[in-house]
Short mmCIF file of C-alpha atoms in Angstrom, two decimals:
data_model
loop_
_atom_site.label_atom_id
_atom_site.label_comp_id
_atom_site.label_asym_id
_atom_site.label_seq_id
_atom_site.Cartn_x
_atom_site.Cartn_y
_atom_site.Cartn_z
CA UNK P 1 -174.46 -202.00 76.30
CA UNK P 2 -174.33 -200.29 79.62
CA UNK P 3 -173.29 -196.87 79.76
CA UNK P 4 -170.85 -194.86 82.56
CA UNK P 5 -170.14 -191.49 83.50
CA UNK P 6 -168.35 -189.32 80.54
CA UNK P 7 -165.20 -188.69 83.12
CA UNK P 8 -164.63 -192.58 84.08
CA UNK P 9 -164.94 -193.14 80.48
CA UNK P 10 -162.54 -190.73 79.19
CA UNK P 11 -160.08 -191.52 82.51
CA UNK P 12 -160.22 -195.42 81.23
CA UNK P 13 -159.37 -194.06 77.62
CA UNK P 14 -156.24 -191.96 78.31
CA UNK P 15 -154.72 -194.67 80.13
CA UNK P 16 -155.19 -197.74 78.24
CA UNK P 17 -155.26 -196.04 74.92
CA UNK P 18 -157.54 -199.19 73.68
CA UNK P 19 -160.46 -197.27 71.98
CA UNK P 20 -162.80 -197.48 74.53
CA UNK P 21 -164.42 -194.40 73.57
CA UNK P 22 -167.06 -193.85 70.54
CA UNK P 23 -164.88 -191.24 68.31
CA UNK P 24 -168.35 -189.66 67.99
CA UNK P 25 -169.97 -189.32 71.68
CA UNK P 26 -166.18 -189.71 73.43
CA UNK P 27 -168.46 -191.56 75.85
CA UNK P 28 -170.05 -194.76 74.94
CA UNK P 29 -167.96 -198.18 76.15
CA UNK P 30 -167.53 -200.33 73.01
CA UNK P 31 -166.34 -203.87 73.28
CA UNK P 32 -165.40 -204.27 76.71
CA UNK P 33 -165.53 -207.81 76.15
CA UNK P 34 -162.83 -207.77 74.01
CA UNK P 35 -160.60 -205.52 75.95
CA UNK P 36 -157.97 -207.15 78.10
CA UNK P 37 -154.74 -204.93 79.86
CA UNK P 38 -152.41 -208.68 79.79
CA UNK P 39 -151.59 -210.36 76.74
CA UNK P 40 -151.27 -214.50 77.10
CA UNK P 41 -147.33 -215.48 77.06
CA UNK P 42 -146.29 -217.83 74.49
CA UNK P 43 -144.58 -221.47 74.93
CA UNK P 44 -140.74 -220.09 74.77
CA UNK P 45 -141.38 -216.91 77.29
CA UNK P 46 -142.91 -219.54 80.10
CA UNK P 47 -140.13 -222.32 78.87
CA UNK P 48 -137.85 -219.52 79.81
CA UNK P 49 -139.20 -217.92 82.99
CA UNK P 50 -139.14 -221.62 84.19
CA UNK P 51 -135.72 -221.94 83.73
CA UNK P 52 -134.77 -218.53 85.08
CA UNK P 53 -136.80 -219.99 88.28
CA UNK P 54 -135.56 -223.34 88.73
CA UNK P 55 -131.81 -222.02 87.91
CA UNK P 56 -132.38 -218.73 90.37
CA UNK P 57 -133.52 -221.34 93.11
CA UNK P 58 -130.72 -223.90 92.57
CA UNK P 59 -128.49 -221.14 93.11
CA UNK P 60 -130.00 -219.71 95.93
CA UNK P 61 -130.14 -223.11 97.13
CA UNK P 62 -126.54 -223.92 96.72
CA UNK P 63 -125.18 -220.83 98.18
CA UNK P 64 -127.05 -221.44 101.12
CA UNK P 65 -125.91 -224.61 101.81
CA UNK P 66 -122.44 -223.65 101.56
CA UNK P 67 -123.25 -221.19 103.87
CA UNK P 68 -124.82 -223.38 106.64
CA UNK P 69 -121.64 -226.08 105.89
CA UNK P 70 -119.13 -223.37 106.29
CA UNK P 71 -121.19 -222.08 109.82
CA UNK P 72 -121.29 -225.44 111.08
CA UNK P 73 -117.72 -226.49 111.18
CA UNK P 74 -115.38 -226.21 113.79
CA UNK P 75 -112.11 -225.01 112.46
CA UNK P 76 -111.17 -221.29 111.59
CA UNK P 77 -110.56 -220.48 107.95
CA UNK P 78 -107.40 -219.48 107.18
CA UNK P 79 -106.94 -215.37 105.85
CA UNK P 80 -106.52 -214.30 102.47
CA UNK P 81 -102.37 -213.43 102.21
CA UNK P 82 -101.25 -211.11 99.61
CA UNK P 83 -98.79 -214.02 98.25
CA UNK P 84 -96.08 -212.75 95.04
CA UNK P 85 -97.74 -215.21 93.22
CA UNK P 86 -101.40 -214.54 93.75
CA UNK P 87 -101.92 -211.82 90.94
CA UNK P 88 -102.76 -212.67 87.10
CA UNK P 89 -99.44 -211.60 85.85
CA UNK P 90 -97.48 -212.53 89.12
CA UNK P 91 -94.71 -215.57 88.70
CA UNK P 92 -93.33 -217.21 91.54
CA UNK P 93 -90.31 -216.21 94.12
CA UNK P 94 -88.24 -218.83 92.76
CA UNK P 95 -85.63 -217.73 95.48
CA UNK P 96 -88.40 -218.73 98.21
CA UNK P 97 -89.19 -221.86 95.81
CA UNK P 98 -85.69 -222.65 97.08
CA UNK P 99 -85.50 -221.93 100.25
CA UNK P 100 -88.47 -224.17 100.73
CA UNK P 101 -87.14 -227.02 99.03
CA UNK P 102 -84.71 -226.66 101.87
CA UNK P 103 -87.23 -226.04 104.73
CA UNK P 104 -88.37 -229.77 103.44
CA UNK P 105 -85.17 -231.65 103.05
CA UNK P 106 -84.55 -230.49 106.54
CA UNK P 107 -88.19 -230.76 108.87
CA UNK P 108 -90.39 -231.71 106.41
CA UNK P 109 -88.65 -235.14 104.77
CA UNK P 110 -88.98 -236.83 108.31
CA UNK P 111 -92.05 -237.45 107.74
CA UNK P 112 -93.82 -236.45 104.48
CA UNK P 113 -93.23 -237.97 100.97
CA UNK P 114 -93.39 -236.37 97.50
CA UNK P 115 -93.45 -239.32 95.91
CA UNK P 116 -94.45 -237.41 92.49
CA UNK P 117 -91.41 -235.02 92.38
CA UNK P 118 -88.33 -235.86 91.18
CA UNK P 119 -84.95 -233.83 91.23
CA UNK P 120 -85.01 -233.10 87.24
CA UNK P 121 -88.16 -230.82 88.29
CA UNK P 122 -85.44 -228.12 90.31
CA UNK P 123 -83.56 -227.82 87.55
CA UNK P 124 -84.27 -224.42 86.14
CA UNK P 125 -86.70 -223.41 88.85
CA UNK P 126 -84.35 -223.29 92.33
CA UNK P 127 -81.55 -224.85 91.65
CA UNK P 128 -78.73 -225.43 88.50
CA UNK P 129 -78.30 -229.37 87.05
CA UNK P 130 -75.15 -229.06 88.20
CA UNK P 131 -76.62 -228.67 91.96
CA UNK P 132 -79.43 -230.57 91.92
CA UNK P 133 -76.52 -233.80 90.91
CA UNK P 134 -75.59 -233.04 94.13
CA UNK P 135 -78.73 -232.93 95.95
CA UNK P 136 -79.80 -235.80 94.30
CA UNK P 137 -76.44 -238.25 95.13
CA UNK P 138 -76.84 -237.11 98.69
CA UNK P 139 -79.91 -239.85 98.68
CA UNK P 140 -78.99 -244.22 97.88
CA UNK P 141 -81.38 -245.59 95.95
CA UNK P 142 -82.40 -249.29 95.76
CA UNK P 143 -82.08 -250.85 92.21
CA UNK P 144 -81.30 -253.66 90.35
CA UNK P 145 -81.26 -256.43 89.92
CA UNK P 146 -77.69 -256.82 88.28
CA UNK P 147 -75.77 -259.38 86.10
CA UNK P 148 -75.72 -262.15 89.27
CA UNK P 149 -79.35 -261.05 90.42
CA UNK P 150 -79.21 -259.28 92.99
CA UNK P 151 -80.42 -255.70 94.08
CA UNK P 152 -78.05 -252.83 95.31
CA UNK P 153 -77.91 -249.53 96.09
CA UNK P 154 -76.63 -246.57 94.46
CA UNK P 155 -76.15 -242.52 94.64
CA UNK P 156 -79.39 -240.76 93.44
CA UNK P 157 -79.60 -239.32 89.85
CA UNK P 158 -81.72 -236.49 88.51
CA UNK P 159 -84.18 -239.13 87.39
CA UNK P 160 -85.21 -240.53 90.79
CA UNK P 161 -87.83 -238.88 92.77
CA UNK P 162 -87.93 -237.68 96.17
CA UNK P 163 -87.85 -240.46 98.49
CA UNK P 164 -90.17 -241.80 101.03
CA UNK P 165 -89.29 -241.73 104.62
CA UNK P 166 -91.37 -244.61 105.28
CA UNK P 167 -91.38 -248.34 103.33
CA UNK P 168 -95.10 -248.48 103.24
CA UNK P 169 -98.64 -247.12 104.62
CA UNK P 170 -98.25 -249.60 107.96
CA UNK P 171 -94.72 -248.52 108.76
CA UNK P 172 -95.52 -244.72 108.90
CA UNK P 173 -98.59 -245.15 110.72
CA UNK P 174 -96.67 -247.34 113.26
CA UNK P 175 -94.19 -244.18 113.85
CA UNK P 176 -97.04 -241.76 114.10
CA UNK P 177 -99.51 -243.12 116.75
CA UNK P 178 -101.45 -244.33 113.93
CA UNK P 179 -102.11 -241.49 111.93
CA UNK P 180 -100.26 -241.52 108.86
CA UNK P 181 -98.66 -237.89 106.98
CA UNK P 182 -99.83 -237.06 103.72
CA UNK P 183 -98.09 -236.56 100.51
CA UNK P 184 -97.06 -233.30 99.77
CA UNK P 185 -96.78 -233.30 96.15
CA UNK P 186 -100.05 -231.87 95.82
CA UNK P 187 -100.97 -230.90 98.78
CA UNK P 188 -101.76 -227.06 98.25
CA UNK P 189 -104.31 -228.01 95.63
CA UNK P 190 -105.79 -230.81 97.78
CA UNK P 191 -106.39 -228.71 100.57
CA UNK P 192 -109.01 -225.58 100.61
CA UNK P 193 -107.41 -222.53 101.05
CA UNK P 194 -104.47 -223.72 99.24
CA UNK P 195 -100.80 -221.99 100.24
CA UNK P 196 -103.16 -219.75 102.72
CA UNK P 197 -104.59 -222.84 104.69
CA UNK P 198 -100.68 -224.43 104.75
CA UNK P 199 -99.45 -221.19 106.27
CA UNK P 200 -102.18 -220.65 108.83
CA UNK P 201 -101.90 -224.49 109.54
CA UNK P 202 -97.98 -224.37 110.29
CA UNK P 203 -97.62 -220.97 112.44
CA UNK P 204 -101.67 -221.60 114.02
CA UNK P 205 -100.61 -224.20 117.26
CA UNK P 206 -101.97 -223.03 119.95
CA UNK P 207 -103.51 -224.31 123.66
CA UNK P 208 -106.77 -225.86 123.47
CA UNK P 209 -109.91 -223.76 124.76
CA UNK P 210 -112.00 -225.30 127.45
CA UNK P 211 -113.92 -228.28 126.64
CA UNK P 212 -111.96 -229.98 123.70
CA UNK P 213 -110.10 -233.24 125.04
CA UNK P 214 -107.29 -234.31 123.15
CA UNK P 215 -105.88 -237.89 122.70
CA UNK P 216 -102.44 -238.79 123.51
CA UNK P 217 -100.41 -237.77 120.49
CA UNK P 218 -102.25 -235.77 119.75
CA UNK P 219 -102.22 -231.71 119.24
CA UNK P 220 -104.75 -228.06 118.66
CA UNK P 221 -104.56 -226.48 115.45
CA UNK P 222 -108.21 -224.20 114.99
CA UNK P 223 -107.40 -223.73 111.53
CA UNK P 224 -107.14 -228.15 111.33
CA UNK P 225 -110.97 -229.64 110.78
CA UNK P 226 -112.18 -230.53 114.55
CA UNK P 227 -108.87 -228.92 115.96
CA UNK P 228 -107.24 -232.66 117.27
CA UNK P 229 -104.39 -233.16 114.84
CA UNK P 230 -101.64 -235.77 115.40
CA UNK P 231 -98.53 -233.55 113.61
CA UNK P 232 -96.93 -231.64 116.42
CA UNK P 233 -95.73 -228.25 115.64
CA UNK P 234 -92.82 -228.26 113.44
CA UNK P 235 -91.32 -224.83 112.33
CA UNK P 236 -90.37 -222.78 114.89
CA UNK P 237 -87.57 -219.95 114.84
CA UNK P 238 -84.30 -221.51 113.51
CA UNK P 239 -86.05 -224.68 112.90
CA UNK P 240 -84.10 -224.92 109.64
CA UNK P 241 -80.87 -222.94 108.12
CA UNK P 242 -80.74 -221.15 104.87
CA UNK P 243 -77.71 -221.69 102.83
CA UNK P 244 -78.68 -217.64 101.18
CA UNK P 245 -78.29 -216.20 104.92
CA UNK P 246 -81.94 -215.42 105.36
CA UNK P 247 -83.34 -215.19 109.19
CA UNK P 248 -85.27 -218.54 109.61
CA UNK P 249 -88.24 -217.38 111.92
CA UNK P 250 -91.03 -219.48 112.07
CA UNK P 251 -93.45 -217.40 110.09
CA UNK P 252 -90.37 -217.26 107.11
CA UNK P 253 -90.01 -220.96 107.18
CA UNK P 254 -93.74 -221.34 107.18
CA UNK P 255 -93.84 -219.03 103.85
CA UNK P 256 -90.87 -220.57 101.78
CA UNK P 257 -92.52 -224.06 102.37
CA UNK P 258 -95.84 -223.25 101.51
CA UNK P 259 -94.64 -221.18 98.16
CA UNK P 260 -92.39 -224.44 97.81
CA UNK P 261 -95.62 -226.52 97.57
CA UNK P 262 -97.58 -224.42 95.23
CA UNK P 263 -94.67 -225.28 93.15
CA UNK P 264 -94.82 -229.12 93.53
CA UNK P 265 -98.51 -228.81 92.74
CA UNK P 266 -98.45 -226.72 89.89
CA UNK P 267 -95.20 -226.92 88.21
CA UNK P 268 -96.63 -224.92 85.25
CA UNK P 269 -97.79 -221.60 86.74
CA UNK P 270 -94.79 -219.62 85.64
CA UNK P 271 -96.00 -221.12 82.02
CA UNK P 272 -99.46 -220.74 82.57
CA UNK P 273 -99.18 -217.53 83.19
CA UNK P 274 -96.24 -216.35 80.56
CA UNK P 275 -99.35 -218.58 77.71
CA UNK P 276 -101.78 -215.86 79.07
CA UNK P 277 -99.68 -212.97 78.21
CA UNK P 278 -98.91 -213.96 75.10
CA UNK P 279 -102.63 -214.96 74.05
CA UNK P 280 -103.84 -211.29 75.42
CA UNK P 281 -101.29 -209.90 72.85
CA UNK P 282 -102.85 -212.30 70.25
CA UNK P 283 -106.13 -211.10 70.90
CA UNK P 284 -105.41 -207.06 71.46
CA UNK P 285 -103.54 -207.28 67.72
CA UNK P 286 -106.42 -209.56 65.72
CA UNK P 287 -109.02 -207.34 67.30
CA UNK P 288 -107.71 -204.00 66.50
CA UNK P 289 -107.05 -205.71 62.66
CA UNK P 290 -111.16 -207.17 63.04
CA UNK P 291 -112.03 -203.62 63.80
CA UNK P 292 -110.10 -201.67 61.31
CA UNK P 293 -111.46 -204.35 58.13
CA UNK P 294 -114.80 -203.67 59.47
CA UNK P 295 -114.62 -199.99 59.86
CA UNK P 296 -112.93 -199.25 56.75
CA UNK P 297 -112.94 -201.87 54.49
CA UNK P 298 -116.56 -203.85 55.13
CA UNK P 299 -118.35 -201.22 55.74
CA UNK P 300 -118.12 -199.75 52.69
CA UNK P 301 -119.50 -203.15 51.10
CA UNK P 302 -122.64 -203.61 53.53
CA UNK P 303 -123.76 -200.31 52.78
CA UNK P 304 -123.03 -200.19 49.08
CA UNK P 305 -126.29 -199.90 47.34
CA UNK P 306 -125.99 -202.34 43.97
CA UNK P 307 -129.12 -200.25 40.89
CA UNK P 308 -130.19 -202.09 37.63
CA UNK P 309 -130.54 -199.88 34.96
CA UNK P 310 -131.74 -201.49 31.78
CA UNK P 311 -130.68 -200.65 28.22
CA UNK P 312 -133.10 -198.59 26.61
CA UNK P 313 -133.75 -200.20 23.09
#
């Protein structure tokens, strides 16, 4: 066995701590052989680095495309609002619920459906049964057919939805240069950004910048993917009236329609919320009743210490 100098050997023994020194010299090598500083991973740690790899790059992957899609488009995303509704524990204006169901009846009906709401829905949310009756005769609906066969037309009920300004797909896009409006019953869950993007959308008209040629019919909206959209703007100030007296500027009306559609979409939310509540109460009370059994009354069982002691004969 080769031998080295009594200071390398003793340096090479304090760090590894391996027994590399003779206890009797403190100076002779034994085994180097045998010595390693790594120890070989087994199956499950390189299973598991694997996986941390191939999930870390995904990720990493993912995030950057998102980026690079998000750099690459042409419209400006819309800014985070502080809505009422937007915190965990915040409900909905239901008073701006209303005065957006009225910003639609009046601008928005011309030319958007909500084919999926029907008048029942305001009843407890903006309006009384009583007064959505009324909003809801205010409409003639098409029915039938009666005893001789033949279809007529009647005052609304609370059962019938919203109706359609259009008879079908062909007829609207006729009356729009061929681009045909979207239904707003879900519209603020269809649409990234949600009520943010339907506010910046509505008050965001503007001139077009040098360079971008626009169609006949057609209008610029940055926050609108590729900026050419065929609505022209539609709320400006006094655009609609409010039967509670508020001011109808444009930015207002653009807020009580856009609250007014996170409604449609998500009739629930008021519910959703008032569920969470009550299940964080649920929780707080079994887990203060989890911690006092376990801190008084199991563990004095998992510590008890159970002794045989045999009958002496």
């Amino acid at each position: 066995m080769p031998r080295c100098s009594p200071i390398m050997a003793a340096f090479v023994g304090r760090i590894c701590g391996s027994g590399l020194l003779s206890p009797k010299s403190g100076a002779t090598l034994q085994k180097v052989q045998n010595f390693s500083t790594t120890r070989a991973w087994t199956k499950s740690q390189k299973v598991a680095t694997a996986a941390g790899v191939l999930v870390g790059g995904a990720g990493a992957l993912l995030y950057a495309l998102e980026q690079s899609v998000a750099a690459s488009g042409t419209e400006v995303h819309p800014p985070a609002l502080p809505w009422n509704h937007k915190g965990m524990l915040d409900s909905l204006d239901h008073a701006s619920v209303r005065r957006g169901y009225e910003v639609y009846k009046q601008v928005c009906a011309a030319c958007h459906s909500m084919r999926f709401i029907a008048y029942r829905n305001l009843v407890g949310v903006s309006h009384t049964e009583a007064e959505a009756k009324a909003e809801a005769e205010e409409i003639q609906v098409r029915d039938g057919p009666d005893e001789t066969g033949n279809y007529f037309m009647r005052p609304g009920k609370l059962s019938d939805y919203f109706p359609s300004p259009y008879p079908n797909e062909e007829a609207a896009r006729a009356a729009n240069n061929g681009a045909y409006p979207p239904d707003l019953s879900y519209i603020a869950l269809a649409r990234h950004g949600g009520e943010d993007y339907l506010f910046a959308l509505l008050t965001g008209y503007c001139d077009a910048p040098a360079g971008v040629v626009l169609r006949d019919g057609q209008y610029y909206n940055p926050y609108f993917p590729g900026g050419a959209i065929s609505m022209a703007q539609a709320l400006y100030n006094e655009a609609a009236e409010y039967s509670d007296g508020t001011p109808p500027t444009a930015s207002q009306l653009a807020k009580d329609v856009s609250t007014f559609l996170v409604w449609a979409a998500e009739p629930y939310h008021d519910e959703r919320k008032r569920m969470g509540i009550k299940s964080i109460g649920i929780f707080v009370i079994l887990g203060a009743l989890s911690y006092y059994i376990k801190r008084h009354k199991w563990a004095a069982l998992k510590t008890r210490k159970i002794s045989f002691h045999p009958k002496s004969k």
